[in-house]
JSON list of C-alpha atoms in Angstrom, two decimals:
[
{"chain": "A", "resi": 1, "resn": "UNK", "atom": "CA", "xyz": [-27.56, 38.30, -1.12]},
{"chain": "A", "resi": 2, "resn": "UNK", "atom": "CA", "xyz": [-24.35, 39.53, 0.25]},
{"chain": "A", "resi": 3, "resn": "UNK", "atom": "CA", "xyz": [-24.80, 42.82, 1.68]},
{"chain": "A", "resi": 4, "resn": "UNK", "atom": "CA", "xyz": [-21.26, 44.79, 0.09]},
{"chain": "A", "resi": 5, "resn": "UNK", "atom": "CA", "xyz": [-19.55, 43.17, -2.72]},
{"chain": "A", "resi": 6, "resn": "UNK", "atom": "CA", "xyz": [-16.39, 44.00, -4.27]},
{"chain": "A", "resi": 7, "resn": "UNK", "atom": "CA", "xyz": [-14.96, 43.05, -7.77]},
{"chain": "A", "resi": 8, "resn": "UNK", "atom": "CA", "xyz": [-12.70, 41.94, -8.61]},
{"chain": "A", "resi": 9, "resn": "UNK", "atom": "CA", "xyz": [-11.46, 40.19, -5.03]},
{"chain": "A", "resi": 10, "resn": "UNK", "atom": "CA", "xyz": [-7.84, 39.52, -6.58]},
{"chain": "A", "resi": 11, "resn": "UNK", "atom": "CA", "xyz": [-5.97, 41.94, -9.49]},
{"chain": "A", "resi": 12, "resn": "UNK", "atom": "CA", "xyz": [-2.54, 41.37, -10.45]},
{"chain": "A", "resi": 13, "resn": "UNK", "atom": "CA", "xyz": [-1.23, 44.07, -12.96]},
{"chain": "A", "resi": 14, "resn": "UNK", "atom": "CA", "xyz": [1.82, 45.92, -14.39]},
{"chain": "A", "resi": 15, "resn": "UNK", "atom": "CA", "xyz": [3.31, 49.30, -13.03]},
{"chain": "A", "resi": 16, "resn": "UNK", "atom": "CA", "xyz": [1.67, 51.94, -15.41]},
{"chain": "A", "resi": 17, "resn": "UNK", "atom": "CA", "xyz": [-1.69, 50.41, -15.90]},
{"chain": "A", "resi": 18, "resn": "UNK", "atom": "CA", "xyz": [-4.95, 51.57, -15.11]},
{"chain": "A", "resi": 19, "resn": "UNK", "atom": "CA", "xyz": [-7.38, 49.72, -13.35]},
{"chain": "A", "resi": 20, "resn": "UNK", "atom": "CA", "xyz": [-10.94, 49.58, -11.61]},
{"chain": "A", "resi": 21, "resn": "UNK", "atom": "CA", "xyz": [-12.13, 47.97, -8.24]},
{"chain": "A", "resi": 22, "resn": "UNK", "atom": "CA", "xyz": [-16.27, 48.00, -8.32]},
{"chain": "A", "resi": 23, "resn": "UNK", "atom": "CA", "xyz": [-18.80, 47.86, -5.03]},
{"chain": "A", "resi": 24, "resn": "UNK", "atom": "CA", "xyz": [-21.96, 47.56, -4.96]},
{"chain": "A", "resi": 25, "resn": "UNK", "atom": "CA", "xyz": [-24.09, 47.50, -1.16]},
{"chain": "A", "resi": 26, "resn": "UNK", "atom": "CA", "xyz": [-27.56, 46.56, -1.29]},
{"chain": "A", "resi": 27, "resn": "UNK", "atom": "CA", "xyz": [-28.45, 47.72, 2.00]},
{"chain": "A", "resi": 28, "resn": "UNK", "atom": "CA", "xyz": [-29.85, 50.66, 1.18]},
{"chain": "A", "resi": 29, "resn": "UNK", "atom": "CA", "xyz": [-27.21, 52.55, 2.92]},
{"chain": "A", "resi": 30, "resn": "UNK", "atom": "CA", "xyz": [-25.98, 56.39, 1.65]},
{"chain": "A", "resi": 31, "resn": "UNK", "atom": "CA", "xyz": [-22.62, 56.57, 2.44]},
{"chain": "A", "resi": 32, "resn": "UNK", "atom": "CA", "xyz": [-19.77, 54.69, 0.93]},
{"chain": "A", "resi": 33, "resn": "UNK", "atom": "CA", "xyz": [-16.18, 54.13, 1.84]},
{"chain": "A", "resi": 34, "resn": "UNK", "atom": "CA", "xyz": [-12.75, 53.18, 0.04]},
{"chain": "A", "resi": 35, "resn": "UNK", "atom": "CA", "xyz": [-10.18, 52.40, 2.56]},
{"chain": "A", "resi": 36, "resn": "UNK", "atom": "CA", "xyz": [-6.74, 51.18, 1.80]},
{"chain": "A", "resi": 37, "resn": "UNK", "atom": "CA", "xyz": [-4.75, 48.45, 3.94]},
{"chain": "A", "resi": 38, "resn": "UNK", "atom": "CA", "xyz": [-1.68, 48.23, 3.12]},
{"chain": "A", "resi": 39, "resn": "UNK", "atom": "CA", "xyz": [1.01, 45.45, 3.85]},
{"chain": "A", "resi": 40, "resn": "UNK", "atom": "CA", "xyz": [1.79, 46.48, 7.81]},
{"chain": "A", "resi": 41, "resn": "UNK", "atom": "CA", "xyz": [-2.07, 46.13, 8.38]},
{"chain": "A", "resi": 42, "resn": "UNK", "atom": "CA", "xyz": [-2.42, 50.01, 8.56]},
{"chain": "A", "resi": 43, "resn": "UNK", "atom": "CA", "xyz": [-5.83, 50.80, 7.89]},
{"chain": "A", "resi": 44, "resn": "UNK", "atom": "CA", "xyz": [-6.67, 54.43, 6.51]},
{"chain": "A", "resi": 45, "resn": "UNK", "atom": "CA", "xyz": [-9.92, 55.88, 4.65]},
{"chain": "A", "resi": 46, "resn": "UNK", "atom": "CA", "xyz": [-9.47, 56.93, 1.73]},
{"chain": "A", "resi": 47, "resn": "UNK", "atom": "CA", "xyz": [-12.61, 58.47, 0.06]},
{"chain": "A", "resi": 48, "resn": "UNK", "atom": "CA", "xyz": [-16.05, 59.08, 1.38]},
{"chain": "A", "resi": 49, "resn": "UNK", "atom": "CA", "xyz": [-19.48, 59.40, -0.83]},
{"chain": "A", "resi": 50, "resn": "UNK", "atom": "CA", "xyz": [-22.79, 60.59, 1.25]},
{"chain": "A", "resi": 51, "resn": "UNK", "atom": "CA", "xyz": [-25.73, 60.15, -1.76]},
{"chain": "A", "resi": 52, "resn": "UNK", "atom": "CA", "xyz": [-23.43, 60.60, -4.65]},
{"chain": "A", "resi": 53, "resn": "UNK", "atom": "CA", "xyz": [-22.07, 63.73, -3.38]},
{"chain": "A", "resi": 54, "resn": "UNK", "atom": "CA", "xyz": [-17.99, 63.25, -1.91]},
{"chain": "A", "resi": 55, "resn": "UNK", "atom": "CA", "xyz": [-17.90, 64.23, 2.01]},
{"chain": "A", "resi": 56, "resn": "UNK", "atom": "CA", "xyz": [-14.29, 62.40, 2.36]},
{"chain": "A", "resi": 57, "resn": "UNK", "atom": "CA", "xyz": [-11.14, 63.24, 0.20]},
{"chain": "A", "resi": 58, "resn": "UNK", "atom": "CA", "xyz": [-8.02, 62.34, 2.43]},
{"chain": "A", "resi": 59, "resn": "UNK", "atom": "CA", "xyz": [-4.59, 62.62, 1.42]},
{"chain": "A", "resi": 60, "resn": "UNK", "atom": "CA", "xyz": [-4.65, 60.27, -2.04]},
{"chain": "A", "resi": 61, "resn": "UNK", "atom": "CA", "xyz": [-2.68, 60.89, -5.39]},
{"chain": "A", "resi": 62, "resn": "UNK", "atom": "CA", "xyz": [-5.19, 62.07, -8.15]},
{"chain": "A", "resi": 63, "resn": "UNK", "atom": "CA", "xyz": [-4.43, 59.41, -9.68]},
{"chain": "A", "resi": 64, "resn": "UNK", "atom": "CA", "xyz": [-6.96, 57.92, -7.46]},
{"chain": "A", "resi": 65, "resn": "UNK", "atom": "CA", "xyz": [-10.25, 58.91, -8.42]},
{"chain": "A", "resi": 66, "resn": "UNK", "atom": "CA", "xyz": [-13.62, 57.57, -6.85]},
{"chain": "A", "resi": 67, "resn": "UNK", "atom": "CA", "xyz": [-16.91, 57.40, -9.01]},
{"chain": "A", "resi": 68, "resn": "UNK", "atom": "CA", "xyz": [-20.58, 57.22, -7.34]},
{"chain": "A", "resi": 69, "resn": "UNK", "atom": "CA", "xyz": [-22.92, 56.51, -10.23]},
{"chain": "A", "resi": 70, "resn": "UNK", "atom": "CA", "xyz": [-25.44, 56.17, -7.86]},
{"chain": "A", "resi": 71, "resn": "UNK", "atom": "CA", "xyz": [-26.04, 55.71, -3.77]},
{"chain": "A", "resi": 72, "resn": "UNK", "atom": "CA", "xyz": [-25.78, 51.64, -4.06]},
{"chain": "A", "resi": 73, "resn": "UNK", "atom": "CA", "xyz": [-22.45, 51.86, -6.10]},
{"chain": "A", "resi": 74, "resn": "UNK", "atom": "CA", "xyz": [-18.83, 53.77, -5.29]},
{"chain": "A", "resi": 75, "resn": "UNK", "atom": "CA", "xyz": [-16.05, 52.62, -7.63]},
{"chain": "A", "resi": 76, "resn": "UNK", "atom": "CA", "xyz": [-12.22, 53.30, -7.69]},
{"chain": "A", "resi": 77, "resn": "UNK", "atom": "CA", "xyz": [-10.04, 53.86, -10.75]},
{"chain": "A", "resi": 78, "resn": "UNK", "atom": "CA", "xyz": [-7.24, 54.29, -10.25]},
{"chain": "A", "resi": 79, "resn": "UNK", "atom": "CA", "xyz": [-4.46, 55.38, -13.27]},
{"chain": "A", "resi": 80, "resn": "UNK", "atom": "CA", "xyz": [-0.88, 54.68, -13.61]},
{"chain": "A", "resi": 81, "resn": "UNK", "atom": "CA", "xyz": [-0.50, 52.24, -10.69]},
{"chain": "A", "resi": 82, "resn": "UNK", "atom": "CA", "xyz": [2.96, 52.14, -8.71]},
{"chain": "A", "resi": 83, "resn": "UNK", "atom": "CA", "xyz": [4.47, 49.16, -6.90]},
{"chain": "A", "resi": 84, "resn": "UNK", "atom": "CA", "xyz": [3.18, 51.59, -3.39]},
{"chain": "A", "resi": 85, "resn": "UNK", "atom": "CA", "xyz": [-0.15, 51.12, -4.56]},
{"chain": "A", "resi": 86, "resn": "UNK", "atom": "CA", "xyz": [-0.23, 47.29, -3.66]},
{"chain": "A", "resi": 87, "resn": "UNK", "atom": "CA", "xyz": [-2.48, 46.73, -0.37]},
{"chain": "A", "resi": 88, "resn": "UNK", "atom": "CA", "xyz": [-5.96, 45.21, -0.23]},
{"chain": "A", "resi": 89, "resn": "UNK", "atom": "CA", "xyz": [-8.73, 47.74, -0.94]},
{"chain": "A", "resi": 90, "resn": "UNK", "atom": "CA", "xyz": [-12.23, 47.45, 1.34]},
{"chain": "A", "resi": 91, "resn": "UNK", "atom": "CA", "xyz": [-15.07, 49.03, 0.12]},
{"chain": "A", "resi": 92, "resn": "UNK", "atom": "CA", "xyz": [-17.65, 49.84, 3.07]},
{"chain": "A", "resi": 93, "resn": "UNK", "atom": "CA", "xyz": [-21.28, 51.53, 3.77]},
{"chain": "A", "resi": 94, "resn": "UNK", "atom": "CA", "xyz": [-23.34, 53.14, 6.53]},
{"chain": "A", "resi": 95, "resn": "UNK", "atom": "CA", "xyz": [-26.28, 55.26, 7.21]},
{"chain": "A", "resi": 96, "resn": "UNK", "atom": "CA", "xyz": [-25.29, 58.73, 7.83]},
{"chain": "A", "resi": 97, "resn": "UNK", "atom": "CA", "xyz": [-26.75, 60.09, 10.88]},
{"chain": "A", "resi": 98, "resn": "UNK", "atom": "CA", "xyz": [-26.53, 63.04, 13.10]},
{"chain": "A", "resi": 99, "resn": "UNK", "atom": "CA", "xyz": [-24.01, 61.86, 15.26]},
{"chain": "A", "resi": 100, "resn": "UNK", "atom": "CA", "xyz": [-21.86, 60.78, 12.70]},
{"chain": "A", "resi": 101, "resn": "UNK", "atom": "CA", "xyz": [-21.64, 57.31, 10.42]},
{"chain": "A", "resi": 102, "resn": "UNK", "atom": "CA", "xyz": [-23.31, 54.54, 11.99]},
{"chain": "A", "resi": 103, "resn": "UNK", "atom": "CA", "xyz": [-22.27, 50.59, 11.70]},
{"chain": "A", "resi": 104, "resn": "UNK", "atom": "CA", "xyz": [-19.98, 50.44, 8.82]},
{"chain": "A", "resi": 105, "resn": "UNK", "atom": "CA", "xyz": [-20.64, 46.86, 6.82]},
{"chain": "A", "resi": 106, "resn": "UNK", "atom": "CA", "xyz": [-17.15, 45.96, 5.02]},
{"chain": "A", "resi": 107, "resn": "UNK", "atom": "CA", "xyz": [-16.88, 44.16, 1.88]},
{"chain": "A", "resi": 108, "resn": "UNK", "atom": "CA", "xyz": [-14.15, 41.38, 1.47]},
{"chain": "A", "resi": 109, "resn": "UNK", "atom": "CA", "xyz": [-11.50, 43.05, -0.04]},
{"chain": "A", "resi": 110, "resn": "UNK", "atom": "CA", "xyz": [-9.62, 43.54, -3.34]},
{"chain": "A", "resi": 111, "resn": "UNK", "atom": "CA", "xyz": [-5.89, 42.18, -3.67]},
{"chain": "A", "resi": 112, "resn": "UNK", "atom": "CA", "xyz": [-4.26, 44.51, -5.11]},
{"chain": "A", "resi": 113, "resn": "UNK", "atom": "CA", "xyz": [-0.43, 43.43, -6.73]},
{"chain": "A", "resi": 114, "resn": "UNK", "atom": "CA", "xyz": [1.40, 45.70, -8.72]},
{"chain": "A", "resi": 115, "resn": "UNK", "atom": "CA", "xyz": [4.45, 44.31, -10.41]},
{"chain": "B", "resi": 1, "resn": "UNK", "atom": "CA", "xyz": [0.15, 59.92, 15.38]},
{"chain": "B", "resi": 2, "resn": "UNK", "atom": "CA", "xyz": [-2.93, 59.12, 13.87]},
{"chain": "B", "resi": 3, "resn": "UNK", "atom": "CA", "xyz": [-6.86, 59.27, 15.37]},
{"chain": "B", "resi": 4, "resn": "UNK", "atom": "CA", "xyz": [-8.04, 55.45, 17.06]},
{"chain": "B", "resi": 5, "resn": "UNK", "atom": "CA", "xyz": [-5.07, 54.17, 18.01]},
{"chain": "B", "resi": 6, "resn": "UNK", "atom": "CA", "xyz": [-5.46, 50.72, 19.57]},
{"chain": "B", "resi": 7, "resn": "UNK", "atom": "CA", "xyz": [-2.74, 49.47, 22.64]},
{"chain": "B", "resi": 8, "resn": "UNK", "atom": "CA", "xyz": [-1.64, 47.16, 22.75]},
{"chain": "B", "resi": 9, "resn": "UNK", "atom": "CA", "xyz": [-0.09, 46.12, 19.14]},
{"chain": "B", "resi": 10, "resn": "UNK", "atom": "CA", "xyz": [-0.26, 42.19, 19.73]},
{"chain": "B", "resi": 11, "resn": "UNK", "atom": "CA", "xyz": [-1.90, 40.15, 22.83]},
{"chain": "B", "resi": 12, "resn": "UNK", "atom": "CA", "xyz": [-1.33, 36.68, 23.24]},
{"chain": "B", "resi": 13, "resn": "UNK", "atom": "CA", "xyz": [-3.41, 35.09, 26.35]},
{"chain": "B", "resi": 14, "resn": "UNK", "atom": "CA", "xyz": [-4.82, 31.13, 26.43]},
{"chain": "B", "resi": 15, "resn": "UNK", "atom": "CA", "xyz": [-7.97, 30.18, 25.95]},
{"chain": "B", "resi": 16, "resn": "UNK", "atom": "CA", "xyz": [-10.23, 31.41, 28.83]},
{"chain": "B", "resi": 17, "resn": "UNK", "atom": "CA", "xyz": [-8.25, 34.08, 30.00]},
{"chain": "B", "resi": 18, "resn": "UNK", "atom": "CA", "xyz": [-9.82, 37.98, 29.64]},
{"chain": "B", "resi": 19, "resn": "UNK", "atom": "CA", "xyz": [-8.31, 40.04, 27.01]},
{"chain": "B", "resi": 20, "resn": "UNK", "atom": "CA", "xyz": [-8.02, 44.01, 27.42]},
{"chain": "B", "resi": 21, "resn": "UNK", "atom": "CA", "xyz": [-6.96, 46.40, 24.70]},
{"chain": "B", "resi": 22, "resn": "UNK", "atom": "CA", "xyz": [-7.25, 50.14, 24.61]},
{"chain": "B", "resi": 23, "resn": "UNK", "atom": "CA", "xyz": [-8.21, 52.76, 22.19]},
{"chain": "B", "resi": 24, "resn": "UNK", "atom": "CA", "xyz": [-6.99, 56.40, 22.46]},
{"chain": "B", "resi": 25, "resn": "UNK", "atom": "CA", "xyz": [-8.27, 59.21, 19.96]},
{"chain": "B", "resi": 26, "resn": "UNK", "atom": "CA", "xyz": [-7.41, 62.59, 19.93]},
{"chain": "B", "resi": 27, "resn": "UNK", "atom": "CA", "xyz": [-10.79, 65.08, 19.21]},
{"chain": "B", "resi": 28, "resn": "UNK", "atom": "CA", "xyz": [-14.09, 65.31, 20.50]},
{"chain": "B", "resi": 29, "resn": "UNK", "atom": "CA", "xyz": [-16.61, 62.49, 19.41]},
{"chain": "B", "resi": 30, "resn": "UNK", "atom": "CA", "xyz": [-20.14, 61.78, 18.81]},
{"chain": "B", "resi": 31, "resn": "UNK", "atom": "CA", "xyz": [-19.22, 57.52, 19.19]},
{"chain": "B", "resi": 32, "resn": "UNK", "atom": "CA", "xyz": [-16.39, 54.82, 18.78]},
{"chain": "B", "resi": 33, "resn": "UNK", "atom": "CA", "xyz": [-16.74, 51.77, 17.31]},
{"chain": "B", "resi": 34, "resn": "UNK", "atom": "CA", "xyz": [-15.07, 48.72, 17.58]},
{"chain": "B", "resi": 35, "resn": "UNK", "atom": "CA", "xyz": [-14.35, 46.49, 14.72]},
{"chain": "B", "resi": 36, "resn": "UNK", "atom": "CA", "xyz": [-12.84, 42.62, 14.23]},
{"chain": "B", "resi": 37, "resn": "UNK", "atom": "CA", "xyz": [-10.93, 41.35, 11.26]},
{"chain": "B", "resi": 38, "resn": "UNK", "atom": "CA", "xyz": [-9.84, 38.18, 10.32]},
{"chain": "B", "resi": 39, "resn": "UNK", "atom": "CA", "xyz": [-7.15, 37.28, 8.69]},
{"chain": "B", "resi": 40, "resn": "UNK", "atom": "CA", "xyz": [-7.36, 38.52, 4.97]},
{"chain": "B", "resi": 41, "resn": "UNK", "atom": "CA", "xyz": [-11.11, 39.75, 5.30]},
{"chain": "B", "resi": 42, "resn": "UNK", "atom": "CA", "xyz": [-13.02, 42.75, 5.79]},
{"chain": "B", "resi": 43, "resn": "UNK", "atom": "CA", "xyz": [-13.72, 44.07, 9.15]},
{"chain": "B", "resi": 44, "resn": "UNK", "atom": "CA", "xyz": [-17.28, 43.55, 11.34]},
{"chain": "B", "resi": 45, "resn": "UNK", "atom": "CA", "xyz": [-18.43, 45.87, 13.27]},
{"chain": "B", "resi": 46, "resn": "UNK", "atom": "CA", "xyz": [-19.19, 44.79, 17.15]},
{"chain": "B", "resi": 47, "resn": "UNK", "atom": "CA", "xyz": [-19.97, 47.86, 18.97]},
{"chain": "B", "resi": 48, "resn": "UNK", "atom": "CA", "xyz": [-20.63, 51.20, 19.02]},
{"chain": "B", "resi": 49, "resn": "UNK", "atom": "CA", "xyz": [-20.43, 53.26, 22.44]},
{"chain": "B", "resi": 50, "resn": "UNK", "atom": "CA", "xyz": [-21.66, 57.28, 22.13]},
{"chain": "B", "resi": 51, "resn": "UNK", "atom": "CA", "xyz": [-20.20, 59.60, 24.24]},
{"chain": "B", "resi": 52, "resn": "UNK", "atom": "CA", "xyz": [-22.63, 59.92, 26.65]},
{"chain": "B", "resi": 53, "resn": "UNK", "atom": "CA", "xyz": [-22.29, 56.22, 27.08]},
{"chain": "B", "resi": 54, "resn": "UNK", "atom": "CA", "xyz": [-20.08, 54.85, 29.92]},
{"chain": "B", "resi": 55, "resn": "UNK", "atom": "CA", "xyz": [-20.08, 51.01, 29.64]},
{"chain": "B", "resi": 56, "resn": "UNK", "atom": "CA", "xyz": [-21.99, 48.69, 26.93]},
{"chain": "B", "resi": 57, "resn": "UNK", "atom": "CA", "xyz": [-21.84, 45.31, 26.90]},
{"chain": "B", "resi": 58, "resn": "UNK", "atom": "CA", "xyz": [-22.64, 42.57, 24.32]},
{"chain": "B", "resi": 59, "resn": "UNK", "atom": "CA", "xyz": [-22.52, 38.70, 24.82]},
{"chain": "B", "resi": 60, "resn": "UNK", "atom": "CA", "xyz": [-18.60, 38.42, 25.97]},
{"chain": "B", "resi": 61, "resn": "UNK", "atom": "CA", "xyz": [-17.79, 42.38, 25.10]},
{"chain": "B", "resi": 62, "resn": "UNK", "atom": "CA", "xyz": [-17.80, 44.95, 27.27]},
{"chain": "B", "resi": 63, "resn": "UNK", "atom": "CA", "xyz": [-16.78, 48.46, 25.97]},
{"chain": "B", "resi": 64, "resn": "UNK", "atom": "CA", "xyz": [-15.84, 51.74, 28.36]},
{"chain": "B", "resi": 65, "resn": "UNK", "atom": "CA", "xyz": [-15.49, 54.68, 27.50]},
{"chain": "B", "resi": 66, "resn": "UNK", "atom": "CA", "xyz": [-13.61, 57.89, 29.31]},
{"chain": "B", "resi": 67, "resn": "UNK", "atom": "CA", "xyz": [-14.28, 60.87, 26.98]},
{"chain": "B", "resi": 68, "resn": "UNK", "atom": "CA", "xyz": [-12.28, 63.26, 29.84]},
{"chain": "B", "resi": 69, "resn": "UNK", "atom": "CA", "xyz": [-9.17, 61.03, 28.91]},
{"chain": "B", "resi": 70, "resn": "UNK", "atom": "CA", "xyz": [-10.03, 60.69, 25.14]},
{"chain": "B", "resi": 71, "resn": "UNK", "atom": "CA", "xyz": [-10.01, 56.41, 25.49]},
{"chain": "B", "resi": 72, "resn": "UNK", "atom": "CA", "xyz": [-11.84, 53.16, 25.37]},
{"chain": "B", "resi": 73, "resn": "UNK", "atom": "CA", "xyz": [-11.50, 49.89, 26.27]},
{"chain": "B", "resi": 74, "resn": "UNK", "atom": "CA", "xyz": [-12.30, 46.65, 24.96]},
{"chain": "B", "resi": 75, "resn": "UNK", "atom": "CA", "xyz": [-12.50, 43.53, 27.18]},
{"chain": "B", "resi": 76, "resn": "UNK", "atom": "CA", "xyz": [-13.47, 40.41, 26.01]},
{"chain": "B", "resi": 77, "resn": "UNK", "atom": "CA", "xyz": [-14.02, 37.53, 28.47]},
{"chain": "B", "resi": 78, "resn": "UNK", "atom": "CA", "xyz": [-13.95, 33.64, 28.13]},
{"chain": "B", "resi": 79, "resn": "UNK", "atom": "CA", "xyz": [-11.85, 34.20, 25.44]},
{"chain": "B", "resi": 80, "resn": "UNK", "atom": "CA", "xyz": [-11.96, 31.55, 22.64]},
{"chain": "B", "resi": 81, "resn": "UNK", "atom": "CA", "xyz": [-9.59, 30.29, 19.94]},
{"chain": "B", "resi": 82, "resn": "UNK", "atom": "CA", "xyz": [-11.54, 32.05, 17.68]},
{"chain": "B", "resi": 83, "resn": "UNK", "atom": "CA", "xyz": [-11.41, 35.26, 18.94]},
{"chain": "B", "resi": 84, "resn": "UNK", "atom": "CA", "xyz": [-8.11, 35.53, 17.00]},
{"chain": "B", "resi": 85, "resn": "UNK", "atom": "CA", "xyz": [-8.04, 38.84, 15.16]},
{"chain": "B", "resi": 86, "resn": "UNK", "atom": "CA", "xyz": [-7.30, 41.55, 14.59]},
{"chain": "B", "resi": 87, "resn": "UNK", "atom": "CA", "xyz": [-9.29, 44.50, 16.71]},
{"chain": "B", "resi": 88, "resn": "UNK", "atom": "CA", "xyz": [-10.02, 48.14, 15.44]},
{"chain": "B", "resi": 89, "resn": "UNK", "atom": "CA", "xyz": [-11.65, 50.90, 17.36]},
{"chain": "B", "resi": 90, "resn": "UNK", "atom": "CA", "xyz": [-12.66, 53.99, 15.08]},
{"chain": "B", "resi": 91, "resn": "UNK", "atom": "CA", "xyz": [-14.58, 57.61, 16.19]},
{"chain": "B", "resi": 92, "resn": "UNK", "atom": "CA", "xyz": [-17.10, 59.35, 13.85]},
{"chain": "B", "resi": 93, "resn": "UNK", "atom": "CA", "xyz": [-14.53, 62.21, 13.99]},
{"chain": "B", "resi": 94, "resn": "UNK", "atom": "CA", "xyz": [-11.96, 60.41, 11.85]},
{"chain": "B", "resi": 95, "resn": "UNK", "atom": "CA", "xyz": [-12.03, 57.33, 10.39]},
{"chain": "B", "resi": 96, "resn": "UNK", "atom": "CA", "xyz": [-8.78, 56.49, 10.46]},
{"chain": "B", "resi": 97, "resn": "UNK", "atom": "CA", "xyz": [-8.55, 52.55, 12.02]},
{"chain": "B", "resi": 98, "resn": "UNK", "atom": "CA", "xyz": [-4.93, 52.40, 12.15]},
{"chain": "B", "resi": 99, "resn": "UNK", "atom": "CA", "xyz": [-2.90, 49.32, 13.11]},
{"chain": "B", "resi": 100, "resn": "UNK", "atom": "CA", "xyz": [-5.21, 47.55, 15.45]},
{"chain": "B", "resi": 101, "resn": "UNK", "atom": "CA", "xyz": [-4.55, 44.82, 18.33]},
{"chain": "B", "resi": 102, "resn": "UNK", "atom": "CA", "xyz": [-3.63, 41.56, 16.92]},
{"chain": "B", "resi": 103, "resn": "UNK", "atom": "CA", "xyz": [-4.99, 39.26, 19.32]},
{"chain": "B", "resi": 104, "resn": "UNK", "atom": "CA", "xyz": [-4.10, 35.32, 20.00]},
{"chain": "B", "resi": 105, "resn": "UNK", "atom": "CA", "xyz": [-5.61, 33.05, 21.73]},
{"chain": "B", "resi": 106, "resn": "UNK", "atom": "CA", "xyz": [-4.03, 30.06, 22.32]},
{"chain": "B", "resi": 107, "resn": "UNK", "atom": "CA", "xyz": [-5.94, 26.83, 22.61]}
]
């Protein structure tokens, strides 16, 4: 019953490779977040998804590339990874209101480690 | 510099004492939020304060907020070995968490 849940939590892999992180919220939420962390603890969004539609597209290679197959599910693929690219990866969710997003719920994190 | 930037970068008080750490952000908002996160695990929200809000409390937080100086506060009192973390604020306007406060309390 945990509320966001990312997959895999740890992924170890070579320069070059491609790869895909997976959440999934079931708290009926309809906006979805990707943020990156990287090593100095610097915390920056990445990608945003309001009902499958993207509302959030900051400054990321394309080599990032988000995918909402529906409102309970925002993955990240990401293609030829670079030693930069190591950091942990959160996945988080919210309702959407007027005033902006509401309580975001965090999932644990992927460990990301490019060699 | 980027939106929700917390001050200080580190804290270290003992067990008991008050801690204080400050959020500045530079565009209107609708609300801030502040967030905790533990070592190596994803962050939990603990408040939210809208802009028409002055002061909120919950439990051991209490949150400001000055929207004619673009800043919040976070105080949290009786603090507690395990309020070690790390503390975020964030604004609906960007999302942006940046560094945080790492926080120590020392038992």
């Amino acid at each position: 019953d945990t509320a966001v849940s990312q997959t895999p939590k740890y992924l170890v892999t070579q320069m070059g490779n491609d790869k895909s992180i997976k959440c999934e919220q079931n708290l009926g939420h309809d906006t979805m977040y990707w943020y990156k962390q990287d090593s100095k603890k610097f915390l920056k969004i990445m990608f945003s998804y309001n009902n499958k539609e993207l509302i959030i597209n900051e400054t990321v290679p394309n080599r990032f590339s988000p995918k909402s197959p529906d409102k309970a599910h925002l993955n990240l693929h990401i293609n030829s990874l670079e030693l930069g690219d190591s950091a942990v990866y959160f996945c988080a969710s919210s309702h959407r209101s007027v005033g902006g997003p509401g309580e975001q719920y965090f999932g644990p994190g992927t460990r990301l480690t490019v060699t | 510099s980027q939106q929700g930037e917390e001050d200080p970068q580190a804290l270290s008080i003992q067990e008991g004492e008050n801690a204080t750490m400050n959020c500045s952000y530079k565009t209107s908002i609708n609300n801030l939020q502040w967030y905790r996160q533990n070592s190596g695990r994803g962050l939990v929200h603990l408040i939210l304060i809208r802009s028409n809000e002055r002061e909120k409390h919950s439990g051991r937080l209490r949150v400001t907020l000055d929207t004619s100086k673009k800043s919040s506060s976070l105080l949290i009192t009786a603090s507690r070995a395990a309020d070690t973390a790390s503390y975020f604020c964030a604004t609906d306007a960007r999302y942006i968490f940046g560094t945080g406060t790492r926080l120590k309390v020392l038992a």
